[in-house]
Amino acid sequence: MTPLWTAQEVAAATGGSASADFAANGVAFDSREVGPGDLFVALKGDATDGHRFVAQAFAQGAAGAIVSQPVDGPHVLVADTSAALDVLGAASRARTAATIVGVTGSVGKTSVKEALFAALDRSAPGAVHRSLKSYNNHVGVPLSLARMPRETRFAVFEMGMNHAGELAALTRLVRPHVAIVTAIALAHGAFFADEAAIAEAKSEIFEGLEPAGTAITPYDSPHRERLIAAARAHAGQITTFGRDPAADIYAGETIRLARGTFVSARLRAARLSFTLAPPGEHWVSNALAILAAVEVAGGDLALAGLALAELEGLAGRGRRLTVVAGDGEALLIDESYNANPASMRATLAVLGQEKAARRIAILGGMRELGPDEARHHAELAGPVMAAGVGAALLVGNEMAALAAALEGRLDLVHVPDAAAASAAAKSMVAPGDVILVKGSNSFGLASVVAALAGVEG
């Protein structure tokens, strides 16, 4: 098998000098993730210096390292390891013949990235690459590029931001042939004046489009014209998706099923009827964006439809678990990875559609919402009640406003942190319940999911 990187290739790409020959089949900057044959990049950060872990990386089987000071073991010596990772990612992008898709948005970008990977992998099994985890920032994107195998046919890269200008730098590194904006919502609102400013920042993804590239944008968004105007300056083609028949990619008939949704979609050059496994209106929108990208990229639409029918929820992003509840069982919906007002409303709506003896909402605070934080939390009272929630467990100081809005309307517990929530949750759950766990990742509600699933510690 052709190696991912040789010492000579790394040195040529980074302008560094190789101490010895080596061949690497992976790249990592977290020493805990290093496996046999990997290239370890010793990054210097505010909290720690990766050079402290070079010996550990070699002990775990690293083939070589990129360092800015001499070390024992095969390495490429460079002036700046962060800059070296950037140029290694750029070199990987320059040598590939793959069709590249970039994904951003206020909500749904990781889910769309993973589902698009699954859809394209049906067309080219084993020849599709994507960002792992949520590696979508100034370090994760070049790492994901550097990990791209030479033989890749399709690649999907997630790109995120919380300040203007960040996405522009990432997309110019990725240089996508297809750029998707999933949706615009109030996320990272503390750093932007309003949603329009967020839309402007998200539209930066189009700046890196390859000549004649395609921009895929949500038609139903109130920021549609702003996104289209931004795309027009860089895209050879603009494709919109949504529930409005005026959208290029349009979902006509949708029927809620016992598991998922039946969707009949009109694409640019085809019609496709398929079953979408993940529930919720937001997933219909995600599926349309995914199919738009598959069509543009030249993937097999029928096989993509099969992939959407078999999608499983990701940990923290819609995974469903059956958990022990007293002398019976309960359904746990794990949305613990992140939260903003739009995603809270969407997942509460999904909870409301579930048949249950009782619906329980375990909700953590939403971070980075700016000066209107209390109002945004209080306004969740309507969606909570509309979902038919019988009991709510609220976590964190941010949830005080929602606790006040719900007082006396349902069974309510408000606790300061995830540890207290874990203890309270286990005593609340009864057979036949459906439990939604959702909050900003910094609240650590994944530990509540683990406690309910019986896998804590």
Coordinates of C-alpha atoms in Angstrom, one line a residue:
M1 CA 0.0 0.0 0.0
T2 CA 1.3 3.5 -0.9
P3 CA 2.1 5.4 2.3
L4 CA 0.1 8.5 3.2
W5 CA 3.3 10.5 3.7
T6 CA 7.1 9.8 3.4
A7 CA 9.7 11.7 5.3
Q8 CA 10.8 13.3 2.0
E9 CA 7.3 14.4 1.1
V10 CA 6.7 15.9 4.5
A11 CA 10.0 17.8 4.3
A12 CA 9.3 19.0 0.7
A13 CA 5.8 20.2 1.7
T14 CA 6.9 22.0 4.9
G15 CA 10.3 23.2 3.9
G16 CA 11.8 21.2 6.8
S17 CA 14.7 18.8 7.1
A18 CA 14.2 15.1 7.7
S19 CA 16.5 13.3 10.2
A20 CA 15.8 9.9 8.7
D21 CA 13.5 8.1 6.3
F22 CA 10.1 7.0 7.4
A23 CA 6.7 6.3 5.9
A24 CA 3.5 7.3 7.7
N25 CA -0.1 6.1 7.2
G26 CA -1.9 8.5 9.5
V27 CA -1.5 11.9 11.1
A28 CA -2.3 13.0 14.6
F29 CA -1.6 16.0 16.9
D30 CA -3.1 14.5 20.0
S31 CA -0.6 12.0 21.5
R32 CA -3.5 10.0 23.0
E33 CA -4.8 9.3 19.4
V34 CA -1.4 8.2 18.0
G35 CA -1.3 4.7 16.6
P36 CA 1.2 2.5 14.9
G37 CA 2.5 4.1 11.7
D38 CA 1.2 7.6 12.4
L39 CA 2.9 10.9 11.9
F40 CA 2.8 13.0 15.1
V41 CA 2.6 16.8 14.8
A42 CA 4.0 18.4 18.0
L43 CA 1.9 21.5 18.2
K44 CA 2.6 24.3 20.7
G45 CA -0.6 25.7 22.4
D46 CA -1.5 28.0 25.2
A47 CA -1.8 25.2 27.7
T48 CA 0.8 22.7 26.7
D49 CA 3.5 21.8 24.2
G50 CA 3.3 18.7 22.1
H51 CA 7.0 18.3 22.2
R52 CA 6.5 17.0 25.8
F53 CA 4.7 14.0 24.3
V54 CA 6.9 13.0 21.4
A55 CA 8.5 10.1 23.4
Q56 CA 5.0 8.9 24.2
A57 CA 4.0 9.1 20.6
F58 CA 7.0 7.0 19.5
A59 CA 6.2 4.5 22.3
Q60 CA 2.7 4.1 20.8
G61 CA 4.2 3.3 17.4
A62 CA 4.5 6.7 15.6
A63 CA 6.5 6.4 12.4
G64 CA 7.8 9.9 12.6
A65 CA 7.2 13.4 14.0
I66 CA 7.0 17.0 12.9
V67 CA 8.9 19.1 15.5
S68 CA 10.4 22.5 15.9
Q69 CA 13.3 21.2 18.0
P70 CA 15.4 18.1 17.6
V71 CA 14.1 15.0 19.3
D72 CA 15.1 11.3 19.5
G73 CA 13.4 9.4 16.7
P74 CA 12.7 10.0 13.0
H75 CA 11.4 13.5 12.5
V76 CA 11.1 16.5 10.2
L77 CA 12.4 19.7 11.8
V78 CA 10.5 22.8 10.9
A79 CA 10.4 26.4 12.2
D80 CA 6.7 26.3 13.2
T81 CA 4.7 23.1 13.6
S82 CA 1.3 24.8 13.3
A83 CA 2.3 26.4 10.0
A84 CA 3.7 23.0 8.9
L85 CA 0.4 21.3 9.6
D86 CA -1.3 24.0 7.4
V87 CA 1.0 23.5 4.5
L88 CA 0.8 19.7 4.9
G89 CA -2.9 20.0 4.6
A90 CA -2.5 22.2 1.5
A91 CA -0.1 19.8 -0.1
S92 CA -2.6 16.9 0.4
R93 CA -5.3 19.1 -1.2
A94 CA -3.0 19.9 -4.1
R95 CA -2.2 16.3 -4.9
T96 CA -5.7 14.9 -4.8
A97 CA -8.1 14.3 -7.7
A98 CA -11.0 13.9 -5.3
T99 CA -14.3 15.8 -5.5
I100 CA -14.3 18.0 -2.4
V101 CA -17.4 19.0 -0.4
G102 CA -17.3 21.6 2.3
V103 CA -20.0 21.9 4.9
T104 CA -20.9 24.6 7.3
G105 CA -24.0 26.0 9.1
S106 CA -25.2 27.1 12.5
V107 CA -26.9 23.7 13.0
G108 CA -26.6 20.3 11.4
K109 CA -23.1 20.5 9.9
T110 CA -21.7 17.5 11.7
S111 CA -24.8 15.4 11.0
V112 CA -24.8 16.4 7.4
K113 CA -21.1 15.7 7.0
E114 CA -21.5 12.2 8.4
A115 CA -24.6 11.4 6.4
L116 CA -23.1 12.7 3.2
F117 CA -20.1 10.5 3.8
A118 CA -22.4 7.5 4.2
A119 CA -24.3 8.4 1.0
L120 CA -21.1 8.9 -1.1
D121 CA -19.5 5.8 0.4
R122 CA -22.3 3.8 -1.3
S123 CA -21.0 5.0 -4.7
A124 CA -17.3 4.6 -3.9
P125 CA -16.9 2.1 -1.1
G126 CA -13.6 2.7 0.8
A127 CA -12.7 5.7 -1.3
V128 CA -14.5 8.5 0.6
H129 CA -12.8 10.6 3.3
R130 CA -14.2 13.0 5.8
S131 CA -13.3 15.0 8.9
L132 CA -13.5 12.9 12.0
K133 CA -15.3 14.1 15.2
S134 CA -16.0 17.8 14.9
Y135 CA -12.5 18.7 13.6
N136 CA -13.7 21.8 12.0
N137 CA -11.4 24.6 13.2
H138 CA -8.0 26.1 12.3
V139 CA -6.3 23.0 13.6
G140 CA -8.8 20.3 12.8
V141 CA -9.4 21.2 9.1
P142 CA -5.7 21.0 8.1
L143 CA -5.3 17.8 10.1
S144 CA -8.3 16.3 8.2
L145 CA -6.8 17.4 4.9
A146 CA -3.5 15.9 5.8
R147 CA -5.1 12.6 6.6
M148 CA -6.8 12.3 3.2
P149 CA -5.6 9.2 1.4
R150 CA -4.1 9.6 -2.1
E151 CA -6.8 7.4 -3.8
T152 CA -9.7 9.3 -2.3
R153 CA -12.6 9.9 -4.8
F154 CA -14.8 12.0 -2.6
A155 CA -14.0 14.0 0.5
V156 CA -16.3 15.9 2.9
F157 CA -14.9 18.5 5.3
E158 CA -16.8 20.3 8.0
M159 CA -15.9 23.9 8.7
G160 CA -16.9 25.9 11.7
M161 CA -16.4 29.4 13.1
N162 CA -17.3 31.7 15.9
H163 CA -15.8 34.9 14.6
A164 CA -16.0 36.6 11.2
G165 CA -13.1 35.8 8.9
E166 CA -12.3 32.4 10.3
L167 CA -14.3 30.5 7.7
A168 CA -12.7 32.4 4.8
A169 CA -9.3 31.1 5.9
L170 CA -10.5 27.5 6.2
T171 CA -12.4 27.3 2.9
R172 CA -9.4 28.7 1.0
L173 CA -7.4 25.8 2.4
V174 CA -10.1 23.2 1.6
R175 CA -10.9 24.7 -1.9
P176 CA -14.2 22.8 -2.2
H177 CA -15.9 21.9 -5.5
V178 CA -19.2 22.0 -3.6
A179 CA -20.0 24.2 -0.6
I180 CA -23.1 23.6 1.6
V181 CA -24.6 26.0 4.2
T182 CA -27.0 23.8 6.2
A183 CA -29.0 26.5 8.1
I184 CA -28.6 29.8 9.8
A185 CA -29.6 30.2 13.4
L186 CA -28.5 32.0 16.6
A187 CA -25.3 30.2 17.5
H188 CA -22.3 32.1 18.8
G189 CA -24.6 35.0 19.1
A190 CA -22.3 36.6 21.7
F191 CA -19.8 37.3 18.9
F192 CA -22.2 38.7 16.3
A193 CA -24.7 41.6 16.2
D194 CA -27.5 39.5 14.8
E195 CA -28.4 36.5 12.6
A196 CA -27.7 38.5 9.5
A197 CA -24.1 38.9 10.6
I198 CA -23.9 35.1 11.3
A199 CA -25.2 34.5 7.7
E200 CA -22.5 36.8 6.4
A201 CA -19.9 34.9 8.3
K202 CA -21.2 31.5 7.2
S203 CA -21.3 32.6 3.5
E204 CA -17.5 33.0 3.6
I205 CA -17.4 29.3 2.7
F206 CA -18.2 30.2 -0.9
E207 CA -15.0 32.3 -1.1
G208 CA -12.9 29.1 -1.4
L209 CA -15.0 27.4 -4.1
E210 CA -13.1 26.0 -7.1
P211 CA -13.8 27.7 -10.4
A212 CA -17.3 26.6 -11.6
G213 CA -18.0 25.2 -8.1
T214 CA -21.5 24.8 -6.7
A215 CA -23.0 26.6 -3.7
I216 CA -25.8 24.8 -1.9
T217 CA -28.0 27.0 0.2
P218 CA -31.3 26.8 2.2
Y219 CA -34.2 28.3 0.3
D220 CA -36.5 28.5 3.3
S221 CA -34.0 30.6 5.3
P222 CA -34.9 34.2 6.0
H223 CA -31.3 34.9 5.0
R224 CA -31.7 33.2 1.5
E225 CA -31.1 36.3 -0.6
R226 CA -28.0 37.3 1.5
L227 CA -26.5 33.8 1.1
I228 CA -27.3 33.7 -2.6
A229 CA -25.8 37.1 -3.2
A230 CA -22.6 36.0 -1.4
A231 CA -22.5 32.7 -3.4
R232 CA -23.0 34.5 -6.7
A233 CA -19.7 36.2 -6.5
H234 CA -17.8 32.9 -6.3
A235 CA -20.0 30.0 -7.5
G236 CA -20.5 28.7 -11.1
Q237 CA -23.9 27.3 -10.0
I238 CA -26.2 27.9 -7.0
T239 CA -28.6 25.2 -5.9
T240 CA -31.2 25.9 -3.2
F241 CA -33.0 23.3 -1.1
G242 CA -36.2 23.4 1.0
R243 CA -39.9 22.7 1.4
D244 CA -40.9 25.6 -0.8
P245 CA -41.7 24.3 -4.4
A246 CA -39.6 27.2 -5.7
A247 CA -36.4 25.6 -4.3
D248 CA -34.2 23.7 -6.8
I249 CA -34.2 20.7 -4.5
Y250 CA -37.7 20.3 -3.1
A251 CA -39.4 17.9 -0.7
G252 CA -43.0 17.5 -1.9
E253 CA -44.7 14.7 0.0
T254 CA -43.4 13.7 3.4
I255 CA -45.1 11.1 5.6
R256 CA -44.1 10.4 9.2
L257 CA -43.5 6.7 9.7
A258 CA -43.0 4.6 12.9
R259 CA -39.3 5.0 12.3
G260 CA -38.3 8.1 10.3
T261 CA -40.0 9.8 7.4
F262 CA -41.0 8.9 3.9
V263 CA -39.8 11.7 1.6
S264 CA -40.5 12.3 -2.1
A265 CA -37.9 14.7 -3.4
R266 CA -37.5 16.6 -6.7
L267 CA -33.9 17.1 -7.6
R268 CA -32.4 19.0 -10.6
A269 CA -32.3 16.0 -12.9
A270 CA -34.2 13.3 -11.1
R271 CA -36.9 12.5 -8.6
L272 CA -36.2 10.3 -5.6
S273 CA -38.5 8.7 -3.0
F274 CA -36.8 7.3 0.0
T275 CA -37.2 6.6 3.7
L276 CA -35.2 8.9 6.0
A277 CA -34.3 7.1 9.2
P278 CA -33.6 10.1 11.6
P279 CA -36.9 11.7 12.7
G280 CA -37.8 15.4 12.5
E281 CA -38.4 18.2 10.0
H282 CA -34.8 19.4 10.4
W283 CA -33.6 16.1 9.1
V284 CA -35.8 16.4 6.0
S285 CA -33.9 19.7 5.3
N286 CA -30.6 18.0 6.0
A287 CA -31.4 15.1 3.6
L288 CA -32.2 17.6 0.8
A289 CA -28.8 19.3 1.2
I290 CA -27.1 15.9 1.1
L291 CA -28.9 14.8 -2.0
A292 CA -28.1 18.1 -3.7
A293 CA -24.4 17.5 -3.0
V294 CA -24.5 13.8 -4.2
E295 CA -26.2 14.9 -7.4
V296 CA -23.6 17.6 -8.1
A297 CA -20.7 15.4 -7.1
G298 CA -21.7 12.6 -9.4
G299 CA -22.6 10.1 -6.8
D300 CA -25.4 7.5 -7.1
L301 CA -28.7 9.0 -5.9
A302 CA -30.5 5.7 -5.5
L303 CA -27.7 4.3 -3.3
A304 CA -27.6 7.6 -1.4
G305 CA -31.3 7.1 -0.6
L306 CA -30.6 3.7 0.8
A307 CA -27.9 5.2 3.0
L308 CA -30.3 7.7 4.3
A309 CA -32.7 4.9 5.2
E310 CA -30.1 3.2 7.3
L311 CA -28.6 6.1 9.1
E312 CA -28.0 5.7 12.8
G313 CA -27.9 8.6 15.2
L314 CA -24.5 9.8 16.3
A315 CA -23.4 10.0 19.9
G316 CA -24.6 13.3 21.2
R317 CA -26.5 14.1 18.0
G318 CA -29.6 12.0 17.9
R319 CA -28.4 8.6 19.0
R320 CA -31.3 6.5 20.5
L321 CA -30.7 4.2 23.4
T322 CA -32.9 1.8 25.3
V323 CA -32.1 2.1 29.0
V324 CA -33.2 0.3 32.1
A325 CA -35.9 2.1 34.0
G326 CA -37.1 0.4 37.2
D327 CA -38.5 -2.9 36.2
G328 CA -38.9 -1.9 32.6
E329 CA -37.2 0.2 29.9
A330 CA -37.2 3.7 28.6
L331 CA -36.1 5.4 25.4
L332 CA -33.2 7.9 25.7
I333 CA -32.6 10.4 22.9
D334 CA -29.0 11.6 23.2
E335 CA -28.6 15.2 21.9
S336 CA -26.0 16.1 24.5
Y337 CA -23.3 17.5 22.2
N338 CA -24.6 21.0 21.5
A339 CA -27.6 23.4 21.7
N340 CA -28.9 26.7 20.5
P341 CA -32.4 28.0 20.3
A342 CA -33.1 26.5 16.8
S343 CA -31.8 23.1 17.6
M344 CA -33.6 23.0 21.0
R345 CA -36.9 23.7 19.2
A346 CA -36.2 21.1 16.6
T347 CA -35.4 18.3 19.0
L348 CA -38.2 19.2 21.4
A349 CA -40.5 18.8 18.4
V350 CA -39.1 15.3 17.8
L351 CA -39.6 14.5 21.5
G352 CA -43.2 15.6 21.1
Q353 CA -43.8 13.1 18.3
E354 CA -42.7 10.1 20.4
K355 CA -45.3 7.8 21.9
A356 CA -44.5 7.7 25.6
A357 CA -46.0 7.1 29.1
R358 CA -44.3 10.3 29.9
R359 CA -41.9 12.7 28.1
I360 CA -38.9 14.0 30.1
A361 CA -36.7 16.9 28.9
I362 CA -33.2 17.1 30.5
L363 CA -31.9 20.4 29.2
G364 CA -28.6 22.1 29.8
G365 CA -28.0 25.8 29.2
M366 CA -27.2 27.3 25.8
R367 CA -23.9 29.2 25.7
E368 CA -22.6 32.2 23.7
L369 CA -26.1 33.7 23.1
G370 CA -25.1 37.3 24.1
P371 CA -27.1 39.8 26.0
D372 CA -30.5 38.2 25.3
E373 CA -29.5 34.9 26.8
A374 CA -32.2 34.9 29.5
R375 CA -34.9 35.7 27.0
H376 CA -33.8 32.9 24.6
H377 CA -33.9 30.4 27.5
A378 CA -37.3 31.5 28.7
E379 CA -38.7 31.3 25.2
L380 CA -38.1 27.5 25.3
A381 CA -41.1 27.2 27.6
G382 CA -43.5 27.2 24.6
P383 CA -41.7 24.4 22.7
V384 CA -41.4 22.4 26.0
M385 CA -45.1 22.6 26.7
A386 CA -46.0 22.0 23.0
A387 CA -44.0 18.8 23.1
G388 CA -46.1 17.5 25.9
V389 CA -43.2 17.2 28.4
G390 CA -44.4 15.9 31.7
A391 CA -41.2 16.4 33.6
A392 CA -38.2 18.7 33.1
L393 CA -34.7 18.5 34.6
L394 CA -32.9 21.8 33.9
V395 CA -29.1 22.1 34.3
G396 CA -27.0 25.2 34.9
N397 CA -27.5 28.8 36.0
E398 CA -28.5 29.8 32.4
M399 CA -31.6 27.7 32.8
A400 CA -33.0 29.9 35.7
A401 CA -35.1 31.9 33.2
L402 CA -36.7 28.7 31.7
A403 CA -37.2 27.3 35.2
A404 CA -39.2 30.5 36.1
A405 CA -41.2 30.3 32.9
L406 CA -42.2 26.6 33.6
E407 CA -42.8 26.9 37.3
G408 CA -46.1 25.2 38.2
R409 CA -46.7 23.9 34.7
L410 CA -45.0 20.5 35.0
D411 CA -42.8 18.5 37.3
L412 CA -39.6 20.6 37.5
V413 CA -36.2 20.1 38.9
H414 CA -33.4 22.7 38.5
V415 CA -29.8 21.6 39.4
P416 CA -26.4 23.4 39.1
D417 CA -24.4 20.9 37.1
A418 CA -24.2 17.6 35.2
A419 CA -23.1 15.6 38.3
A420 CA -26.3 16.7 40.2
A421 CA -28.3 16.0 37.0
S422 CA -27.0 12.5 36.8
A423 CA -28.2 11.7 40.3
A424 CA -31.6 13.4 39.8
A425 CA -32.2 11.8 36.4
K426 CA -31.8 8.2 37.6
S427 CA -34.4 8.7 40.2
M428 CA -36.9 10.3 37.8
V429 CA -37.0 7.8 35.0
A430 CA -39.8 5.2 34.9
P431 CA -40.8 2.4 32.5
G432 CA -42.3 3.7 29.2
D433 CA -40.7 7.2 29.5
V434 CA -38.9 8.9 26.6
I435 CA -36.1 11.1 27.7
L436 CA -34.4 13.9 25.7
V437 CA -31.0 15.0 26.9
K438 CA -29.7 18.2 25.2
G439 CA -27.5 21.2 26.1
S440 CA -24.3 23.0 25.1
N441 CA -21.3 20.6 25.2
S442 CA -19.6 22.5 27.9
F443 CA -22.2 21.4 30.4
G444 CA -21.0 17.8 30.0
L445 CA -24.5 16.2 29.7
A446 CA -22.9 13.2 28.0
S447 CA -22.2 12.1 31.6
V448 CA -26.0 12.2 32.2
V449 CA -26.5 10.0 29.1
A450 CA -23.8 7.6 30.4
A451 CA -25.4 7.5 33.8
L452 CA -28.8 6.6 32.4
A453 CA -27.3 4.1 30.1
G454 CA -25.4 2.4 32.9
V455 CA -22.0 3.0 31.4
E456 CA -20.6 5.7 33.7
G457 CA -17.1 5.6 35.0

